[in-house]
Coordinates of C-alpha atoms (C1' of nucleotides) in Angstrom, one line a residue:
Chain A
M161 CA 1.3 -4.3 12.1
I162 CA 1.6 -7.2 9.3
L163 CA 5.5 -6.1 8.9
A164 CA 5.8 -7.2 12.6
R165 CA 4.2 -10.6 12.0
I166 CA 6.3 -11.0 9.1
I167 CA 9.4 -10.7 10.9
L168 CA 8.3 -12.7 13.6
G169 CA 7.4 -15.5 10.7
L170 CA 11.1 -15.0 9.3
L171 CA 12.7 -14.9 13.2
D172 CA 10.6 -18.2 13.4
L173 CA 12.5 -19.6 10.5
A174 CA 16.0 -18.9 12.0
P175 CA 17.6 -16.4 14.2
M176 CA 18.4 -13.1 12.1
S177 CA 19.7 -9.7 12.0
G178 CA 18.2 -6.6 10.6
Y179 CA 20.6 -6.8 7.6
D180 CA 19.5 -10.5 7.0
L181 CA 15.8 -9.6 7.3
K182 CA 16.4 -6.9 4.8
R183 CA 17.7 -9.5 2.3
H184 CA 15.0 -11.6 2.7
F185 CA 12.5 -8.8 2.1
D186 CA 14.3 -8.1 -1.1
T187 CA 14.3 -11.6 -2.6
T188 CA 12.4 -14.6 -1.0
I189 CA 9.8 -12.5 0.4
N190 CA 9.8 -9.7 -2.1
H191 CA 7.1 -11.2 -4.3
F192 CA 4.5 -10.4 -1.7
W193 CA 5.9 -7.9 0.6
S194 CA 8.9 -5.5 0.8
A195 CA 10.3 -2.9 3.5
D196 CA 12.8 -0.4 3.8
R197 CA 15.8 -1.0 6.4
A198 CA 14.9 1.9 8.8
Q199 CA 11.4 0.1 9.0
I200 CA 12.8 -3.0 9.7
Y201 CA 15.3 -2.1 12.6
R202 CA 12.4 0.3 14.1
T203 CA 10.3 -2.9 14.3
L204 CA 12.8 -4.9 15.8
A205 CA 13.3 -2.6 18.3
R206 CA 9.8 -2.6 18.9
L207 CA 9.5 -6.5 19.1
V208 CA 12.3 -6.6 21.6
D209 CA 10.2 -4.1 23.7
D210 CA 6.9 -5.8 23.4
G211 CA 9.2 -9.5 24.4
L212 CA 8.2 -10.9 21.5
A213 CA 12.0 -11.2 20.3
T214 CA 15.4 -10.9 22.2
V215 CA 18.4 -9.3 20.8
E216 CA 22.1 -10.7 21.1
T217 CA 25.4 -9.0 20.0
V218 CA 27.6 -10.9 18.1
A219 CA 30.9 -9.8 17.6
G220 CA 31.7 -10.1 13.9
A221 CA 35.1 -11.9 12.9
K222 CA 35.4 -10.2 9.7
A223 CA 32.4 -7.8 9.6
P224 CA 30.8 -5.3 11.9
D225 CA 28.9 -6.7 14.8
R226 CA 25.6 -8.2 14.1
H227 CA 22.5 -7.7 16.5
E228 CA 21.0 -11.2 16.4
H229 CA 17.2 -11.4 17.0
R230 CA 15.7 -14.6 18.3
I231 CA 11.8 -15.1 18.3
T232 CA 10.6 -15.8 21.9
E233 CA 7.8 -18.1 23.2
R234 CA 5.3 -14.9 23.5
G235 CA 6.5 -13.9 19.7
R236 CA 5.6 -17.7 18.7
A237 CA 2.1 -17.3 20.3
A238 CA 1.7 -13.8 18.7
L239 CA 2.7 -15.3 15.1
R240 CA 0.4 -18.2 15.8
E241 CA -2.4 -15.9 16.4
W242 CA -2.0 -13.6 13.6
L243 CA -2.3 -17.0 11.4
T244 CA -5.2 -18.0 12.7
S245 CA -7.0 -14.5 12.9
E246 CA -9.7 -13.1 11.0
L247 CA -8.9 -11.7 7.3
D248 CA -9.1 -8.3 7.0
R249 CA -9.6 -7.2 3.4
Q250 CA -6.8 -5.1 2.2
P251 CA -7.9 -2.1 -0.4
E252 CA -7.0 -2.5 -3.7
R253 CA -4.3 -0.1 -4.7
D254 CA -3.2 0.1 -8.3
A255 CA -1.4 3.4 -10.0
F256 CA -1.3 1.5 -13.4
L257 CA -4.9 1.2 -13.5
A258 CA -5.7 4.6 -11.6
R259 CA -3.7 6.3 -14.9
L260 CA -5.5 4.0 -17.7
F261 CA -8.7 5.1 -15.9
F262 CA -7.9 8.8 -16.8
A263 CA -6.0 8.3 -20.0
G264 CA -8.9 9.4 -22.1
S265 CA -7.0 12.8 -22.6
L266 CA -4.1 10.8 -24.4
D267 CA -3.9 10.1 -28.0
D268 CA -3.7 6.8 -29.8
A269 CA 0.1 6.4 -29.7
E270 CA 0.4 7.8 -26.3
L271 CA -2.2 5.2 -24.7
A272 CA -0.5 2.5 -26.6
G273 CA 2.9 3.6 -25.2
L274 CA 1.7 3.4 -21.7
L275 CA 0.2 0.0 -22.3
A276 CA 3.5 -1.5 -23.8
R277 CA 5.5 -0.1 -21.0
H278 CA 3.2 -1.8 -18.6
R279 CA 3.6 -4.9 -20.6
A280 CA 7.1 -4.9 -20.5
A281 CA 7.2 -4.6 -16.7
A282 CA 4.5 -7.3 -16.2
R283 CA 6.4 -9.3 -18.5
E284 CA 10.0 -8.7 -16.8
Q285 CA 8.1 -9.5 -13.5
L286 CA 6.9 -13.0 -14.6
D287 CA 10.3 -14.0 -15.8
A288 CA 11.5 -12.8 -12.5
L289 CA 9.1 -15.3 -10.8
E290 CA 9.8 -18.0 -13.3
A291 CA 13.6 -17.9 -12.6
I292 CA 13.3 -17.9 -9.1
R293 CA 10.7 -21.0 -9.3
A294 CA 13.2 -22.4 -11.7
S295 CA 16.0 -22.7 -9.5
T296 CA 13.7 -23.8 -6.3
P297 CA 14.3 -27.3 -5.5
P298 CA 11.1 -29.5 -5.6
P299 CA 9.3 -29.1 -1.9
A300 CA 10.2 -32.0 0.5
D301 CA 7.9 -30.6 3.3
R302 CA 4.9 -28.8 3.8
R303 CA 6.6 -25.3 4.7
A304 CA 8.5 -26.0 1.3
R305 CA 5.3 -26.7 -0.6
L306 CA 3.6 -23.2 1.1
R307 CA 6.6 -21.4 0.0
I308 CA 6.4 -22.2 -3.7
T309 CA 2.3 -22.0 -3.4
T310 CA 2.6 -18.4 -2.7
L311 CA 5.0 -18.2 -5.6
N312 CA 2.7 -19.8 -8.1
C313 CA 0.1 -17.3 -7.1
G314 CA 2.4 -14.5 -8.2
L315 CA 2.9 -16.4 -11.6
A316 CA -0.7 -17.0 -12.0
R317 CA -1.4 -13.3 -11.3
A318 CA 1.4 -12.2 -13.5
R319 CA 0.0 -14.2 -16.6
A320 CA -3.7 -13.3 -16.3
E321 CA -2.0 -9.5 -16.1
L322 CA -0.5 -10.2 -19.5
D323 CA -3.5 -12.1 -20.8
W324 CA -5.8 -9.0 -19.9
L325 CA -3.2 -6.7 -21.5
D326 CA -3.0 -8.6 -24.8
E327 CA -6.8 -8.6 -24.9
I328 CA -7.2 -4.9 -24.3
T329 CA -4.6 -3.6 -26.4
E330 CA -6.2 -5.4 -29.4
E331 CA -9.4 -3.8 -28.3
L332 CA -8.5 -0.4 -27.9
T333 CA -6.5 -0.3 -30.8
Chain B
M146 CA 1.5 11.8 -4.5
I147 CA -0.7 9.7 -6.8
L148 CA -3.6 10.2 -4.7
A149 CA -3.4 13.9 -5.8
R150 CA -3.2 13.0 -9.4
I151 CA -5.9 10.5 -9.1
I152 CA -8.1 13.5 -7.1
L153 CA -6.8 16.0 -10.6
G154 CA -8.1 12.9 -12.8
L155 CA -11.5 13.3 -11.1
L156 CA -11.8 17.1 -11.2
D157 CA -10.9 16.9 -14.8
L158 CA -14.3 14.9 -15.0
A159 CA -16.3 17.4 -13.1
P160 CA -15.8 20.0 -10.5
M161 CA -16.2 18.6 -7.3
S162 CA -16.6 19.0 -3.3
G163 CA -14.5 16.7 -0.9
Y164 CA -17.4 14.8 -0.3
D165 CA -18.1 14.1 -3.8
L166 CA -14.6 13.0 -4.1
K167 CA -15.1 10.4 -1.2
R168 CA -18.1 9.3 -2.7
H169 CA -16.0 8.4 -6.1
F170 CA -13.4 6.6 -3.7
D171 CA -15.8 4.7 -2.2
T172 CA -17.6 3.5 -5.6
T173 CA -16.4 4.1 -9.3
I174 CA -12.7 4.3 -8.2
N175 CA -13.0 1.6 -5.3
H176 CA -11.5 -1.4 -7.3
F177 CA -8.1 0.4 -8.0
W178 CA -7.8 3.4 -5.3
S179 CA -9.4 4.2 -2.0
A180 CA -8.6 7.2 0.5
D181 CA -9.8 8.4 3.9
R182 CA -11.7 11.6 4.4
A183 CA -9.1 13.3 6.1
Q184 CA -6.5 12.6 3.4
I185 CA -8.8 13.9 0.6
Y186 CA -9.4 17.1 2.6
R187 CA -5.9 17.5 3.2
T188 CA -4.8 16.7 -0.4
L189 CA -7.4 19.2 -1.7
A190 CA -5.9 21.9 0.4
R191 CA -2.3 21.2 -1.1
L192 CA -3.6 21.2 -4.5
V193 CA -5.1 24.7 -4.1
D194 CA -2.2 25.6 -2.3
D195 CA -0.1 24.5 -5.3
G196 CA -2.2 26.3 -8.0
L197 CA -3.4 23.3 -9.4
A198 CA -7.0 23.6 -8.5
T199 CA -9.5 26.2 -7.3
V200 CA -12.3 26.5 -4.5
E201 CA -15.5 28.1 -4.2
T202 CA -17.7 28.2 -1.6
V203 CA -21.2 27.1 -2.7
A204 CA -23.9 27.8 -0.4
G205 CA -26.2 24.8 0.3
A206 CA -29.8 25.7 -0.2
K207 CA -30.9 22.1 1.4
A208 CA -27.8 21.3 2.8
P209 CA -24.3 22.6 4.4
D210 CA -22.1 24.8 2.2
R211 CA -20.2 23.0 -0.2
H212 CA -16.4 23.6 -1.2
E213 CA -15.9 23.2 -4.8
H214 CA -13.3 22.6 -6.4
R215 CA -12.3 23.2 -10.1
I216 CA -8.9 22.0 -12.0
T217 CA -6.8 24.8 -13.5
E218 CA -4.9 25.0 -16.3
R219 CA -1.9 24.1 -14.6
G220 CA -3.4 21.4 -12.9
R221 CA -4.5 19.8 -16.2
A222 CA -0.8 20.3 -17.5
A223 CA 0.1 18.2 -14.2
L224 CA -2.1 15.5 -14.8
R225 CA -1.4 15.4 -18.5
E226 CA 2.4 15.0 -17.2
W227 CA 1.7 12.1 -14.7
L228 CA -0.3 10.1 -17.2
T229 CA 2.9 10.0 -19.8
S230 CA 5.5 10.0 -17.3
E231 CA 7.6 7.0 -16.4
L232 CA 5.8 4.2 -14.9
D233 CA 7.1 3.3 -11.4
R234 CA 6.7 -0.2 -10.4
Q235 CA 4.9 -0.2 -7.3
P236 CA 6.0 -2.8 -4.7
E237 CA 3.9 -5.9 -4.3
R238 CA 1.9 -6.0 -1.1
D239 CA -0.2 -8.7 0.0
A240 CA -1.2 -9.9 3.5
F241 CA -2.7 -13.2 2.4
L242 CA 0.3 -14.4 0.8
A243 CA 2.0 -13.7 3.7
R244 CA 0.2 -15.4 5.8
L245 CA 0.1 -18.5 3.6
F246 CA 3.8 -18.3 3.4
F247 CA 4.2 -18.7 7.2
A248 CA 1.4 -21.0 7.9
G249 CA 3.4 -23.9 7.9
S250 CA 2.8 -24.6 11.5
L251 CA -1.0 -24.5 11.4
D252 CA -2.5 -28.2 11.1
D253 CA -4.6 -29.0 8.2
A254 CA -8.0 -28.0 9.4
E255 CA -6.7 -24.3 10.3
L256 CA -5.2 -24.2 6.6
A257 CA -8.2 -25.5 5.2
G258 CA -9.9 -22.7 7.3
L259 CA -7.6 -20.1 6.2
L260 CA -7.9 -20.7 2.6
A261 CA -11.9 -21.0 2.7
R262 CA -12.1 -17.5 4.4
H263 CA -9.7 -16.2 1.8
R264 CA -11.8 -18.0 -0.9
A265 CA -15.2 -16.6 0.1
A266 CA -13.7 -13.2 0.2
A267 CA -12.3 -13.1 -3.3
R268 CA -15.7 -14.5 -4.3
E269 CA -17.5 -11.8 -2.9
Q270 CA -15.1 -9.3 -4.7
L271 CA -15.9 -11.0 -8.1
D272 CA -19.6 -10.9 -7.6
A273 CA -19.5 -7.1 -6.6
L274 CA -17.5 -6.3 -9.7
E275 CA -19.8 -8.4 -12.0
A276 CA -22.5 -6.6 -10.7
I277 CA -20.8 -3.1 -11.2
R278 CA -20.2 -3.9 -14.8
A279 CA -23.6 -5.6 -15.2
S280 CA -25.0 -2.1 -14.2
T281 CA -23.1 -0.2 -16.6
P282 CA -24.2 0.8 -19.9
P283 CA -22.3 0.0 -23.0
P284 CA -19.5 2.4 -23.5
A285 CA -20.3 5.3 -25.8
D286 CA -16.8 7.1 -25.8
R287 CA -13.3 6.4 -25.3
R288 CA -13.4 7.5 -21.6
A289 CA -16.2 5.0 -20.9
R290 CA -14.3 2.0 -22.8
L291 CA -11.2 2.9 -20.6
R292 CA -13.3 2.6 -17.6
I293 CA -14.9 -0.3 -18.4
T294 CA -11.3 -1.6 -19.0
T295 CA -10.1 -1.2 -15.5
L296 CA -13.3 -2.7 -14.4
N297 CA -12.2 -5.8 -16.5
C298 CA -9.0 -5.8 -15.0
G299 CA -10.4 -6.0 -11.8
L300 CA -12.5 -9.1 -12.9
A301 CA -9.7 -10.6 -14.7
R302 CA -7.5 -10.6 -11.4
A303 CA -10.1 -12.0 -9.3
R304 CA -10.7 -15.0 -11.5
A305 CA -7.3 -15.6 -11.8
E306 CA -7.2 -15.6 -7.9
L307 CA -10.3 -17.7 -7.7
D308 CA -8.7 -20.5 -10.4
W309 CA -5.4 -20.7 -8.2
L310 CA -6.9 -21.0 -5.0
D311 CA -9.4 -23.8 -6.3
E312 CA -6.1 -25.4 -7.7
I313 CA -4.0 -25.2 -4.6
T314 CA -6.7 -26.2 -2.3
E315 CA -6.9 -29.6 -4.1
E316 CA -3.1 -29.6 -3.8
L317 CA -2.7 -29.2 -0.3
T318 CA -5.4 -31.4 0.9
Chain C
dA45 C1' 47.7 4.7 -0.2
dT46 C1' 43.4 5.7 -1.6
dC47 C1' 38.9 4.6 -3.7
dT48 C1' 35.2 2.1 -4.1
dC49 C1' 32.5 -1.5 -2.8
dC50 C1' 30.1 -4.6 0.5
dT51 C1' 28.2 -5.7 5.0
dA52 C1' 25.9 -3.7 9.4
dT53 C1' 23.1 -0.2 12.1
dG54 C1' 21.0 3.4 13.3
dC55 C1' 18.9 8.6 13.5
dG56 C1' 15.8 12.4 12.1
dA57 C1' 12.7 14.6 8.8
dC58 C1' 9.2 13.9 6.1
dT59 C1' 5.1 12.0 3.8
dT60 C1' 0.9 9.1 3.2
dG61 C1' -2.7 6.7 5.2
dT62 C1' -5.9 5.5 9.2
dC63 C1' -8.8 6.4 13.3
dT64 C1' -11.8 9.0 16.4
dA65 C1' -14.2 12.6 17.4
dC66 C1' -16.5 16.6 16.5
dT67 C1' -19.7 20.2 14.6
dA68 C1' -23.7 21.2 12.1
dG69 C1' -27.8 21.4 9.0
dT70 C1' -31.3 18.5 6.4
dC71 C1' -34.7 15.0 5.9
dT72 C1' -37.5 10.9 6.6
dC73 C1' -39.9 7.4 9.5
dG74 C1' -42.3 6.4 13.7
Chain D
dC184 C1' -41.3 15.5 18.8
dG185 C1' -37.0 12.6 18.7
dA186 C1' -33.9 9.0 16.5
dG187 C1' -31.1 8.1 13.2
dA188 C1' -29.4 8.3 8.0
dC189 C1' -27.1 11.7 5.0
dT190 C1' -24.7 15.5 3.7
dA191 C1' -20.5 18.2 4.5
dG192 C1' -16.1 19.7 6.5
dT193 C1' -12.6 20.0 10.4
dA194 C1' -8.8 18.9 13.7
dG195 C1' -5.5 15.9 16.2
dA196 C1' -3.1 11.8 17.1
dC197 C1' -0.9 8.3 15.5
dA198 C1' 1.2 4.4 12.4
dA199 C1' 3.5 3.0 8.3
dG200 C1' 6.6 3.9 4.8
dT201 C1' 10.0 6.5 2.3
dC202 C1' 14.5 9.4 2.0
dG203 C1' 18.8 10.8 3.0
dC204 C1' 22.7 10.8 6.0
dA205 C1' 26.0 9.4 9.1
dT206 C1' 29.2 5.7 10.9
dA207 C1' 32.5 1.9 10.8
dG208 C1' 35.3 -2.1 9.6
dG209 C1' 36.6 -5.1 6.0
dA210 C1' 38.0 -6.6 1.0
dG211 C1' 39.7 -5.9 -3.3
dA212 C1' 41.4 -3.1 -7.1
dT213 C1' 44.4 1.1 -8.7

DNA sequence: ATCTCCTATGCGACTTGTCTACTAGTCTCG
DNA sequence: CGAGACTAGTAGACAAGTCGCATAGGAGAT
């Protein structure tokens, strides 16, 4: 459901093939959503079925043919409707917290290792986001500002995570 | 996969029926994982199939029969193995950030509404967590300390979320 | 000439997660 | 006495997400 909306949002920025979409999911969009290739192609087919997008086969000059997808008026309406619809709270799901919750049977060294490994991953995540932001030009229009805003959210979360980790690593000596 | 481990973790604390597990997923565990009844019962069946847990039908004195599940030695080994295994970074998935990212076509009032509604939800979340922590006795042993630690993580995240929201609400006047 | 990598699309099988509805007993309140 | 809430489990359909495999053209390297 949400994936379909996100794809509509991306198609609203520019016409794209499934491959282009996959690249967005792996880069620009990555800090708040990701998707598998198979899933993207299936969703695209459904969007076309539902009349929210159209396909056009573009013969590739120096590459295989692309199926370029374009958002339709109905697609734009659906996107708008999603943006203004009620927020559905999504359930929290955190595999690391799950481990930590049940880590009572680990000894001190094992627990410290668990925390250290998670900290390294969190640090990496933060660095990656900072790198992206550093290479992003200052926002020109509103869309660009919103894009940076979502990045900043990722940054804020990553920093909070690191702070919390430092705090509890001390606490659980 | 992770759900199975979490259920093992819960069974390691005490023998339980599917119903008991469901209550945990809706309360104690809720801030980092949730699960549907059907999913819980299916997973329990698989755990028994795999020899990681056993079932025993307990005739209900003043209620329907319960199927009490008990973790086995192999189950405990599997749980331990999970706790010490490599962390697999789980993909970020945030429907709110997705909306925000594509909210360029909304007008100022609509955008403000979107932010305000999310802020209210985040506030509610924070209040709920604080209520739980307030009603939790100070930790006696290590297990209890870890449980509170995961709660604190939820709290830290919720606070970071609110701070970020306040910041950007000003910014995106 | 072959090998490997990159672009590009798709299928099929599978797992996970959600939703609805049904059965069935107990307890409480009005 | 009946309505509704709580306990307890089951069945079936379906949506979402993952993994592996196949195909196919072009580019560059060995």
